[in-house]
Short mmCIF file of C-alpha atoms in Angstrom, two decimals:
data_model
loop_
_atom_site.label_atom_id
_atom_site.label_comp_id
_atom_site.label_asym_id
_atom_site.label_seq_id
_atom_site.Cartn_x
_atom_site.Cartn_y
_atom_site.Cartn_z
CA UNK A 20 14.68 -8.17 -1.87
CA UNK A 21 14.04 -4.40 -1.66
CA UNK A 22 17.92 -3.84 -0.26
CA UNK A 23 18.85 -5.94 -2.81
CA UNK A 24 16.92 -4.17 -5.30
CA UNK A 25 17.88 -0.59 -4.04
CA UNK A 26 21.47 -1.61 -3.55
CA UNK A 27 21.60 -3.11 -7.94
CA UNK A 28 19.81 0.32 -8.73
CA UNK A 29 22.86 2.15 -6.87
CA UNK A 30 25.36 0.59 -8.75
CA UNK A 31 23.71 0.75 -12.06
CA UNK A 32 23.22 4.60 -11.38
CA UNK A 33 26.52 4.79 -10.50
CA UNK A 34 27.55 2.96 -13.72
CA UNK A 35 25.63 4.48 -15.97
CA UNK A 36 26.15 8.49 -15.44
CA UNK A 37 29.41 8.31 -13.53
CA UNK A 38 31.14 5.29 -14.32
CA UNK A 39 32.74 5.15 -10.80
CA UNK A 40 32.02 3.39 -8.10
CA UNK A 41 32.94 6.14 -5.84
CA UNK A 42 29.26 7.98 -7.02
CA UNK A 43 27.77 4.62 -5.71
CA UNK A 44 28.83 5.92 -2.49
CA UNK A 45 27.57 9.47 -3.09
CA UNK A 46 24.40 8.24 -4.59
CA UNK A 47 23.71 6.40 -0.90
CA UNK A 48 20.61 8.53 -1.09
CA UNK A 49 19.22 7.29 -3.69
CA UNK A 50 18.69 3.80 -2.23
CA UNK A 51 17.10 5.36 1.20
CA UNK A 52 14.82 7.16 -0.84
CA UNK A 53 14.00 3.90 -2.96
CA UNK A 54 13.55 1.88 0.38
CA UNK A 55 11.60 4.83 2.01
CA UNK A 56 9.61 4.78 -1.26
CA UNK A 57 9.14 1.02 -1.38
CA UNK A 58 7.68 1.15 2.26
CA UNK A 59 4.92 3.48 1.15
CA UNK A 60 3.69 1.10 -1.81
CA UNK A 61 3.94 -1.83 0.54
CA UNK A 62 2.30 -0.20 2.97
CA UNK A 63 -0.37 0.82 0.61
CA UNK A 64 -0.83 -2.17 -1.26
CA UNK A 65 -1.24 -4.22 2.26
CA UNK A 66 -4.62 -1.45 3.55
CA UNK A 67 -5.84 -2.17 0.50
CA UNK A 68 -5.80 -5.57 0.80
CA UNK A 69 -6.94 -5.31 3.91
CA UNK A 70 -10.02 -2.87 3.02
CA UNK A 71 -11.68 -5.54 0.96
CA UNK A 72 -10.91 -8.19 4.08
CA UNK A 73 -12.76 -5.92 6.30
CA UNK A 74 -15.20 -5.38 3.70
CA UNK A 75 -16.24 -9.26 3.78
CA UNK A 76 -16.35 -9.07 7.60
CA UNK A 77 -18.06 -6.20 8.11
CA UNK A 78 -21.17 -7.92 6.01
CA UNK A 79 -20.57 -11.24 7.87
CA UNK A 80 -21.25 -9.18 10.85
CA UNK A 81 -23.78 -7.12 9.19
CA UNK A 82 -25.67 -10.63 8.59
CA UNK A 83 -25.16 -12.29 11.86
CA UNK A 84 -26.72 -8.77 13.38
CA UNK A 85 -29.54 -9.39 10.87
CA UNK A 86 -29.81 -13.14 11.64
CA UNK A 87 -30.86 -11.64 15.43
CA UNK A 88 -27.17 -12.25 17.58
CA UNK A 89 -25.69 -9.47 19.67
CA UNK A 90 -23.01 -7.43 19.01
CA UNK A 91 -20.53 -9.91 20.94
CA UNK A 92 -22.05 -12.91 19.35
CA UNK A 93 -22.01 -11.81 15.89
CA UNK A 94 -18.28 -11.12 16.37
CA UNK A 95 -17.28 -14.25 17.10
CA UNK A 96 -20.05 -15.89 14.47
CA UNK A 97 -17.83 -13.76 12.07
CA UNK A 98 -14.66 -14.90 13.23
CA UNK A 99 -15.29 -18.63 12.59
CA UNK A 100 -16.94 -17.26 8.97
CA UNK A 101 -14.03 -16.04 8.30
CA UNK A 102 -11.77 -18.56 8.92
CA UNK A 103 -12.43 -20.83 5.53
CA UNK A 104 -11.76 -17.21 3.69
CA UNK A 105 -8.43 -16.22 5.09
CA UNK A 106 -5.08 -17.87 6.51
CA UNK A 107 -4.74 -17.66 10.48
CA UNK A 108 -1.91 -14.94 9.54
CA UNK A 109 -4.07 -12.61 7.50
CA UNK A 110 -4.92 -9.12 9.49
CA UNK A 111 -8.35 -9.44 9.21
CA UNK A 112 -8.43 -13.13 11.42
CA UNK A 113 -5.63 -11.41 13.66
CA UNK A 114 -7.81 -8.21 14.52
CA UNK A 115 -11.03 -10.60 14.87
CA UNK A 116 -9.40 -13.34 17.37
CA UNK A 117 -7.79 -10.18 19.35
CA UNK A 118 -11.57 -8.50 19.69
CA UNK A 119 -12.71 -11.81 21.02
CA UNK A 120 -9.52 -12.05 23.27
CA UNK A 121 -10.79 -8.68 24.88
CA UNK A 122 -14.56 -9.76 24.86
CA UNK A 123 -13.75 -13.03 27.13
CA UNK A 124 -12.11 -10.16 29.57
CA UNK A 125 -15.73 -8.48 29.62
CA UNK A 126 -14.66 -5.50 27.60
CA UNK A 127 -18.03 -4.14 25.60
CA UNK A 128 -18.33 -4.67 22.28
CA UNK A 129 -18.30 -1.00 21.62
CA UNK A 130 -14.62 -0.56 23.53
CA UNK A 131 -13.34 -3.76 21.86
CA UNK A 132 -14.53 -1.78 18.16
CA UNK A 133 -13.12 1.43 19.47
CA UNK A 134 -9.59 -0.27 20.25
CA UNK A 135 -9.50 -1.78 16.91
CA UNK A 136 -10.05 1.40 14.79
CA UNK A 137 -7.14 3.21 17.37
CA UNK A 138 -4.77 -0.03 15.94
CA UNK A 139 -5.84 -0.04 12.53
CA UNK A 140 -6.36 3.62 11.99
CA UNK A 141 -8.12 3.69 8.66
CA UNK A 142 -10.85 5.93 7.04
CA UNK A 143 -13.07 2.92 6.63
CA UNK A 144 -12.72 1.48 10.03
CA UNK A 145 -13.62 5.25 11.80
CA UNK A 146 -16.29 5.19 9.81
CA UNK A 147 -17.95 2.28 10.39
CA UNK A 148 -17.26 2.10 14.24
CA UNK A 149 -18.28 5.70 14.91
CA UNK A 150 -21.56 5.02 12.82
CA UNK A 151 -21.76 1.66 15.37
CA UNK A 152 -21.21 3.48 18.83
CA UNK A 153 -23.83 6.30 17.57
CA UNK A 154 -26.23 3.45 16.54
CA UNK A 155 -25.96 2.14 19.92
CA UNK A 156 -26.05 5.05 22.01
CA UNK A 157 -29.09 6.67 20.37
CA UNK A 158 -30.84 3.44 20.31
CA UNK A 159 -31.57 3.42 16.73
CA UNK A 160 -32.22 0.76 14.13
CA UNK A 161 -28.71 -0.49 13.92
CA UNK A 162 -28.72 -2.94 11.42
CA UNK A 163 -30.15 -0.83 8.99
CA UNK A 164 -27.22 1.60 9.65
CA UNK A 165 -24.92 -1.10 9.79
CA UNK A 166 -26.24 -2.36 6.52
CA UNK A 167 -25.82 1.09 5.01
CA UNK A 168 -22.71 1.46 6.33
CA UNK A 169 -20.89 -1.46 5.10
CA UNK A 170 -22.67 -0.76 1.38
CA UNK A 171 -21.13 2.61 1.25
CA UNK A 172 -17.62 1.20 2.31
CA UNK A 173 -17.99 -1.62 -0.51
CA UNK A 174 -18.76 0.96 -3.21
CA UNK A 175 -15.76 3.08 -2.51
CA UNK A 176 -13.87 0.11 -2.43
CA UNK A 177 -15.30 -1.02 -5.83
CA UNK A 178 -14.39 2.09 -7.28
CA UNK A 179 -10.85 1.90 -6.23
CA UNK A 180 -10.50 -0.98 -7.55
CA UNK A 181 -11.82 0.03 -11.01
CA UNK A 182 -9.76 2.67 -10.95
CA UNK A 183 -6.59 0.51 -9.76
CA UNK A 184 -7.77 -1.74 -13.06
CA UNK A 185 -7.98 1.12 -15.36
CA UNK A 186 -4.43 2.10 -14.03
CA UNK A 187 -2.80 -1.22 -14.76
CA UNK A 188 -1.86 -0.63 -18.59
CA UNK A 189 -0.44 3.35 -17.40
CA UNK A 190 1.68 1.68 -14.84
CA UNK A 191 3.43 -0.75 -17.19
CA UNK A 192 3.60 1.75 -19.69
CA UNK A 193 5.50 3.79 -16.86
CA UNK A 194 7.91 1.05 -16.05
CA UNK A 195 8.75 0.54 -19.59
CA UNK A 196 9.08 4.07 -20.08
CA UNK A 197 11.42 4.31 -16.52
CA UNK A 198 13.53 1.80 -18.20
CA UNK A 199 13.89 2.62 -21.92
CA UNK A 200 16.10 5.27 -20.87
CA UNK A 201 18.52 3.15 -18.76
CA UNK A 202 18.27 1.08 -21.07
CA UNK A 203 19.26 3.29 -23.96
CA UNK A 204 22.32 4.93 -22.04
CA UNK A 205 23.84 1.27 -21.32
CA UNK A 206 23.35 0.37 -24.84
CA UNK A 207 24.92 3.29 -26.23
CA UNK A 208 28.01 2.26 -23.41
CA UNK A 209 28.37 -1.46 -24.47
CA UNK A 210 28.31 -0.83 -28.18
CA UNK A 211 29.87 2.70 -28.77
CA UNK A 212 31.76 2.99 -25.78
CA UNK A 213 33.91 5.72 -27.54
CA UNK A 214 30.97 7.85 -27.71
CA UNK A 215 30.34 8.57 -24.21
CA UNK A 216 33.57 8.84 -23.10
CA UNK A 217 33.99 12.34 -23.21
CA UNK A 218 31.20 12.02 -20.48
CA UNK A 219 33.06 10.88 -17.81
CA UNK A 220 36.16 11.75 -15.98
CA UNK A 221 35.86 15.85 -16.26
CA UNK A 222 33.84 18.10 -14.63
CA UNK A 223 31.59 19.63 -17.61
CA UNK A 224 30.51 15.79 -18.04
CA UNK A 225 29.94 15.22 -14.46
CA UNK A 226 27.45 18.13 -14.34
CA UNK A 227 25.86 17.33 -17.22
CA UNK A 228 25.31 13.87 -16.60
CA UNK A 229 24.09 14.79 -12.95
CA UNK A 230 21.31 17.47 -14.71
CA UNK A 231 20.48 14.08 -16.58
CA UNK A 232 20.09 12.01 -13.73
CA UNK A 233 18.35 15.26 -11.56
CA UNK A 234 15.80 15.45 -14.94
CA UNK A 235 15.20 11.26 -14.33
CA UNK A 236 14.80 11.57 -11.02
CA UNK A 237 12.08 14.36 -11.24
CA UNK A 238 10.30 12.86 -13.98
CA UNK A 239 10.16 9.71 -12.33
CA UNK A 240 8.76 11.27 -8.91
CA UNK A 241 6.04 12.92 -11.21
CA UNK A 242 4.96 9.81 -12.78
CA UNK A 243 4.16 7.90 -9.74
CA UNK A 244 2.21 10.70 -8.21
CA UNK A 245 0.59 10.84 -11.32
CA UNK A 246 -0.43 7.10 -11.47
CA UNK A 247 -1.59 6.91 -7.42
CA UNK A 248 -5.20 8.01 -7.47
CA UNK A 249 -6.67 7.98 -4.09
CA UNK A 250 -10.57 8.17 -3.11
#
């Protein structure tokens, strides 16, 4: 869906400020950057999703600790917690059934943490399993720590996602806004096609139609820095 996606925005580009479908060719660029750009809000919208999954099994764990099972037992108590919560195909049931995978081969529970964070390599994940293998080395109370731990990492999450909900009315206004323009420019075409004419087919119109799409383009890549907020 993203090809296609990238692929429609191509020729409507090309349509639009060219009317040739020789620019769709030239504008090739434009649908690696929208794919490359695509990537980055999957990618972004999936460790988010998967922060708040780790969240809930971090204070599964956190409780089974409490509840007075080790380390390796409280893993897998989490694991089958977990499993009424998320699909067998969700990350966070994935990373759990691979920890106990390497647990059954005698690995410690602190390696097993340590090879998780190395796979996931997230903030939150450091965090919480450097705070866990200093807990355990220095002998102190590690629940508590634990405990505080997994607090900390639910408040930042809870502010993100306040700030993702106070975000949610900018970023339709921005997609609206993104395609008002379009939207104008293929009106003006299908009505008054006579207007725009002198736009295309000489070179002062090429130019000026490529500052257009050059002004778009940079306005666009403002807005969406301007709209990701990161904490």
């Amino acid at each position: 869906m993203a090809i296609l996606r990238a692929v429609l925005l191509d020729a409507m580009l090309a349509y639009l400020f060219y009317n040739t479908w020789i620019a769709a060719i030239l504008l090739v660029p434009v649908v690696i950057f929208y794919l490359h750009q695509w990537r980055e809000d999957f990618c972004r919208k999936k460790e988010q999703e998967f922060r708040g999954q780790f969240q809930n099994g971090m204070q599964i764990l956190s409780s089974a600790l409490k509840a007075g099972y080790s380390v390796e037992n409280a893993i897998k108590e989490t694991e089958k917690d977990l499993r009424p919560l998320y699909p067998g195909d969700s990350r966070i049931r994935r990373e759990f059934n691979r920890m106990i995978h390497e647990l059954n081969m005698n690995l410690t529970a602190e390696q097993v943490l340590k090879d998780m964070a190395r796979r996931i390599r997230q903030e939150d994940v450091d965090n919480f399993v450097t705070v866990f293998a200093t807990a355990k080395r220095t002998g102190g109370d590690s629940i508590s720590i634990l405990k505080d731990t997994v607090r900390m990492i639910g408040d930042k999450i809870e502010v993100e996602r306040e700030i993702q909900t106070l975000l949610a009315s900018k970023k339709l206004e921005f997609n609206v806004m993104c395609i008002i323009p379009l939207g104008m420019v293929l009106y003006m075409r299908m009505a008054f096609p006579e207007f725009l004419s002198v736009l295309y087919g000489g070179i002062p119109g090429v130019i000026l139609m490529s500052v257009c799409l050059g002004v778009y383009a940079f306005a666009w890549r403002m807005g969406t820095k301007m709209i990701q907020i990161e904490v």
